[in-house]
mmCIF file of C-alpha atoms in Angstrom:
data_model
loop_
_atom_site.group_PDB
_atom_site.id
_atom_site.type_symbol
_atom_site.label_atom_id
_atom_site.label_comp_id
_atom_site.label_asym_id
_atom_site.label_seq_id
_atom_site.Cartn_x
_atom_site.Cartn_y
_atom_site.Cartn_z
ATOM 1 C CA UNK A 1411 -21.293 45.027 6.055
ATOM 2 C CA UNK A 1412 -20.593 43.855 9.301
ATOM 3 C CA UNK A 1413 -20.583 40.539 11.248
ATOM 4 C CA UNK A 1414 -24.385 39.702 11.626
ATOM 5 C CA UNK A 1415 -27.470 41.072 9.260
ATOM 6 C CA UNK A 1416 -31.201 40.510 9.240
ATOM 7 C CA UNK A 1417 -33.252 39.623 6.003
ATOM 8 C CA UNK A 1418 -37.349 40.229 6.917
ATOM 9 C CA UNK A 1419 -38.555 39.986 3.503
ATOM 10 C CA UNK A 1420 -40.467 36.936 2.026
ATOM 11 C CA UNK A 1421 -38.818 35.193 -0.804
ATOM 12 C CA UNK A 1422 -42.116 35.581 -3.055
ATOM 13 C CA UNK A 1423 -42.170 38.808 -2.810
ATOM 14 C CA UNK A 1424 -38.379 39.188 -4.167
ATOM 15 C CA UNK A 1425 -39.153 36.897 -7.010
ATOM 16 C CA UNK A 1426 -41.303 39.647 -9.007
ATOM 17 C CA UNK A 1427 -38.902 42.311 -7.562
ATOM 18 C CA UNK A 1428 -36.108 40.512 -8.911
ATOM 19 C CA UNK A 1429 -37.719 39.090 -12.010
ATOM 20 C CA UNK A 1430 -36.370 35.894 -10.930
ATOM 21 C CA UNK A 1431 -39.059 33.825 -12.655
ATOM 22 C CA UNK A 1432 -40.357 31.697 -10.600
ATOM 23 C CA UNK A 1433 -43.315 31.525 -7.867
ATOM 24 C CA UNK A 1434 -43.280 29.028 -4.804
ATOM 25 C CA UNK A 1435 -45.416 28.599 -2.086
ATOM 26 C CA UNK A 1436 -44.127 29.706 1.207
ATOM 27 C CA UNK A 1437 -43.945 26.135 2.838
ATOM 28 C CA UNK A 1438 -41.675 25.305 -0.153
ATOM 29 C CA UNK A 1439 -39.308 28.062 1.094
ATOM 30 C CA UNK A 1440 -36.106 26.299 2.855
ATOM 31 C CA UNK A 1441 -35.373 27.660 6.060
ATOM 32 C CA UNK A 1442 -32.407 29.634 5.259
ATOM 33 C CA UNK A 1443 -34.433 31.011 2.824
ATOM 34 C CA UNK A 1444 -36.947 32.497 4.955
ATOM 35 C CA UNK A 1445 -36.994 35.614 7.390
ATOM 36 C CA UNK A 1446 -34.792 35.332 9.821
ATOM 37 C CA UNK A 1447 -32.916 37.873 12.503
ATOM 38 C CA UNK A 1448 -29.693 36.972 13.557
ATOM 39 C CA UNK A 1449 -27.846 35.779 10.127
ATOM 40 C CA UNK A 1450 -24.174 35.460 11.475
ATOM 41 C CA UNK A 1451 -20.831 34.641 9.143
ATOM 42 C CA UNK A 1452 -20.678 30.789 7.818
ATOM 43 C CA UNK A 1453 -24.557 29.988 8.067
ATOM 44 C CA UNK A 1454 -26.331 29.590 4.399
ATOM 45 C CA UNK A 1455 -28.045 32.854 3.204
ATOM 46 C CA UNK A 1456 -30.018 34.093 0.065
ATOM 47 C CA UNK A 1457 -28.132 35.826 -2.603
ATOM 48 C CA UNK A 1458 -29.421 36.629 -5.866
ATOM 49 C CA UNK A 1459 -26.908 35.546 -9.132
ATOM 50 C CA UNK A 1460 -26.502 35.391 -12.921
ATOM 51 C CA UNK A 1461 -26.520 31.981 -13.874
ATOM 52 C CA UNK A 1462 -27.694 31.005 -17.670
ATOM 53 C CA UNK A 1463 -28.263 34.689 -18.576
ATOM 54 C CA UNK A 1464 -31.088 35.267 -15.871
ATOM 55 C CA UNK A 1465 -31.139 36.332 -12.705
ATOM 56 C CA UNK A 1466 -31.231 33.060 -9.899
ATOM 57 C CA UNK A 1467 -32.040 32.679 -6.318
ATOM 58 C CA UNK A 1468 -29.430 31.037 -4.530
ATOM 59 C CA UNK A 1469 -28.530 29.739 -1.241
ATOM 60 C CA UNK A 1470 -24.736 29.894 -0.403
ATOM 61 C CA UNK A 1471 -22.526 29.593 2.703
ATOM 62 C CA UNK A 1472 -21.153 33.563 3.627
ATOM 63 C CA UNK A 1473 -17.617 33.699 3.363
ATOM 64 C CA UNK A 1474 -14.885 33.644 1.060
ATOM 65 C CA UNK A 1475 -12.145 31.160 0.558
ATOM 66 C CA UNK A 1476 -10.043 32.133 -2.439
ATOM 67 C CA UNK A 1477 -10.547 29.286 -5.310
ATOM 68 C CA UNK A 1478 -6.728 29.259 -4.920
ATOM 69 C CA UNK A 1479 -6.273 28.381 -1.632
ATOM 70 C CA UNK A 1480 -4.185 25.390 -1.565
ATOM 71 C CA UNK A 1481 -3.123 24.525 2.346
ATOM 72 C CA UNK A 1482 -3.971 24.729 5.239
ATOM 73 C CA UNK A 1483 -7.931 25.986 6.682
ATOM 74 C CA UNK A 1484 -7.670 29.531 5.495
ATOM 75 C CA UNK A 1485 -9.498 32.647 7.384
ATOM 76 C CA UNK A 1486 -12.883 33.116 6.025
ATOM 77 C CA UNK A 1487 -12.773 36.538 5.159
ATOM 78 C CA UNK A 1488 -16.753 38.225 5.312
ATOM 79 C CA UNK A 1489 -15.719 41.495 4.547
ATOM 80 C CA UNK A 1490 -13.664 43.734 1.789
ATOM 81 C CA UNK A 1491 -13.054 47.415 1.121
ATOM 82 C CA UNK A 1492 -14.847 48.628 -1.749
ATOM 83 C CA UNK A 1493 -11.863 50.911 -2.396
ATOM 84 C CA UNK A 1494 -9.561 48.406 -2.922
ATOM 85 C CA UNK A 1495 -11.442 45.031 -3.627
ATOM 86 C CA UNK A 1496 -9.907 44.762 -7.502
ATOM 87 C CA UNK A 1497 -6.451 45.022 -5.749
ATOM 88 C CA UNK A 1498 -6.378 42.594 -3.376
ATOM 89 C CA UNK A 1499 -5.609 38.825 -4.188
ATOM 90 C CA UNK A 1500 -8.507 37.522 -2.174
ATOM 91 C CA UNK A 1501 -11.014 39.682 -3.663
ATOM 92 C CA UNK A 1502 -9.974 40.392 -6.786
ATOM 93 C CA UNK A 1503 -11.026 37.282 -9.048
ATOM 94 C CA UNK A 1504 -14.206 36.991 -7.398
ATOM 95 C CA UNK A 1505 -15.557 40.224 -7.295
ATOM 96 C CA UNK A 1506 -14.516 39.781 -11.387
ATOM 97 C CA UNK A 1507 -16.390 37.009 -12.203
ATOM 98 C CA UNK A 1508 -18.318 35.399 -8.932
ATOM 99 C CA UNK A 1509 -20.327 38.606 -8.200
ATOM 100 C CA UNK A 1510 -23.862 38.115 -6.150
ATOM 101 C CA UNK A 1511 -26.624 40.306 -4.401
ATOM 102 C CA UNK A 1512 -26.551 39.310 -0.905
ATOM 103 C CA UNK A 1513 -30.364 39.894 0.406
ATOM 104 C CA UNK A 1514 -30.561 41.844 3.522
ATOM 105 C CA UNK A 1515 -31.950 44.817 4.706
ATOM 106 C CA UNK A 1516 -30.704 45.401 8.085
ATOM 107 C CA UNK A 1517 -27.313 44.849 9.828
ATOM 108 C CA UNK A 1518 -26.001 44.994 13.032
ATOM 109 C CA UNK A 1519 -23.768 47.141 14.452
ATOM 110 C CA UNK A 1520 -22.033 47.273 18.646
ATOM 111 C CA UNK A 1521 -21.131 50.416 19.999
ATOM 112 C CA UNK A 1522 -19.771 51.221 23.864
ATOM 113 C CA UNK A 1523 -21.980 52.907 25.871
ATOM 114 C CA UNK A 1524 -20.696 55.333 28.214
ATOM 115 C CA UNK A 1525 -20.331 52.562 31.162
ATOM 116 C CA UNK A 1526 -18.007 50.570 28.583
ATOM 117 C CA UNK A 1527 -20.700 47.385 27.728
ATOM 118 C CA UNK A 1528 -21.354 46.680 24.334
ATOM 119 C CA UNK A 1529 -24.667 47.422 22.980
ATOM 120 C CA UNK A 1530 -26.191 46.050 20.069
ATOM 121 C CA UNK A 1531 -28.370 48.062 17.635
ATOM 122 C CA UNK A 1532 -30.028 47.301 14.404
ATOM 123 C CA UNK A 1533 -29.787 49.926 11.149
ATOM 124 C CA UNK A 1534 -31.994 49.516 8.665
ATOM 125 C CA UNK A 1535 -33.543 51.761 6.013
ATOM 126 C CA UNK A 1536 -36.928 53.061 6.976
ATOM 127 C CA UNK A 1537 -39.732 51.791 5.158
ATOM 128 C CA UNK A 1538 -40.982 53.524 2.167
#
């Protein structure tokens, strides 16, 4: 994933998807729980967990800070290699036992153009 993602789908409609068990009204929804464009590192975001043996709809801050970080601010870390995520210390215990769906279904990603600027562009998988 990279540094900023977009999540256009109504929380309703992910609660039958999901079997998450619950129905709400849309002006129930929190704010970080609804659509929204431009979902950047440290800002709240829907994720889906295990919690009680059924599948939950949570809001948590993205980023990781190791439960054994002891000094110091550490460097949230938003990102991981899938290749080596059960080797390395600041994955490892929380990809074990912490796992969570993070909801999104586009991303961002900034390429040069040919003059040298960054351009932005979304990616996202086409509907249907």
């Amino acid at each position: 994933m990279c540094g900023r993602f977009v999540l256009r789908v109504i929380l309703s409609n992910l609660a039958g998807a999901f079997s998450l068990g619950f129905e709400v009204a849309e002006s129930d929804v929190p704010v970080q729980a609804r659509p929204r464009f431009n979902i950047a590192p440290t800002q709240m975001i829907s994720v889906i967990r295990m919690a009680g043996g059924a599948r939950r709809h949570s809001l948590l801050r993205w980023g990781l800070i190791p439960h054994w970080w002891k000094q110091g601010r550490p460097k949230i870390q938003i990102n991981a290699r899938s290749e080596t995520l059960l080797e390395k210390p600041y994955f490892r215990d929380a990809v074990r036992e912490r796992r969570c769906l993070v909801l999104a279904d586009g991303f961002y990603e900034w390429k040069r153009d040919v003059n040298g600027k960054a351009v932005q562009a979304l990616l996202h998988r086409a509907c249907g």
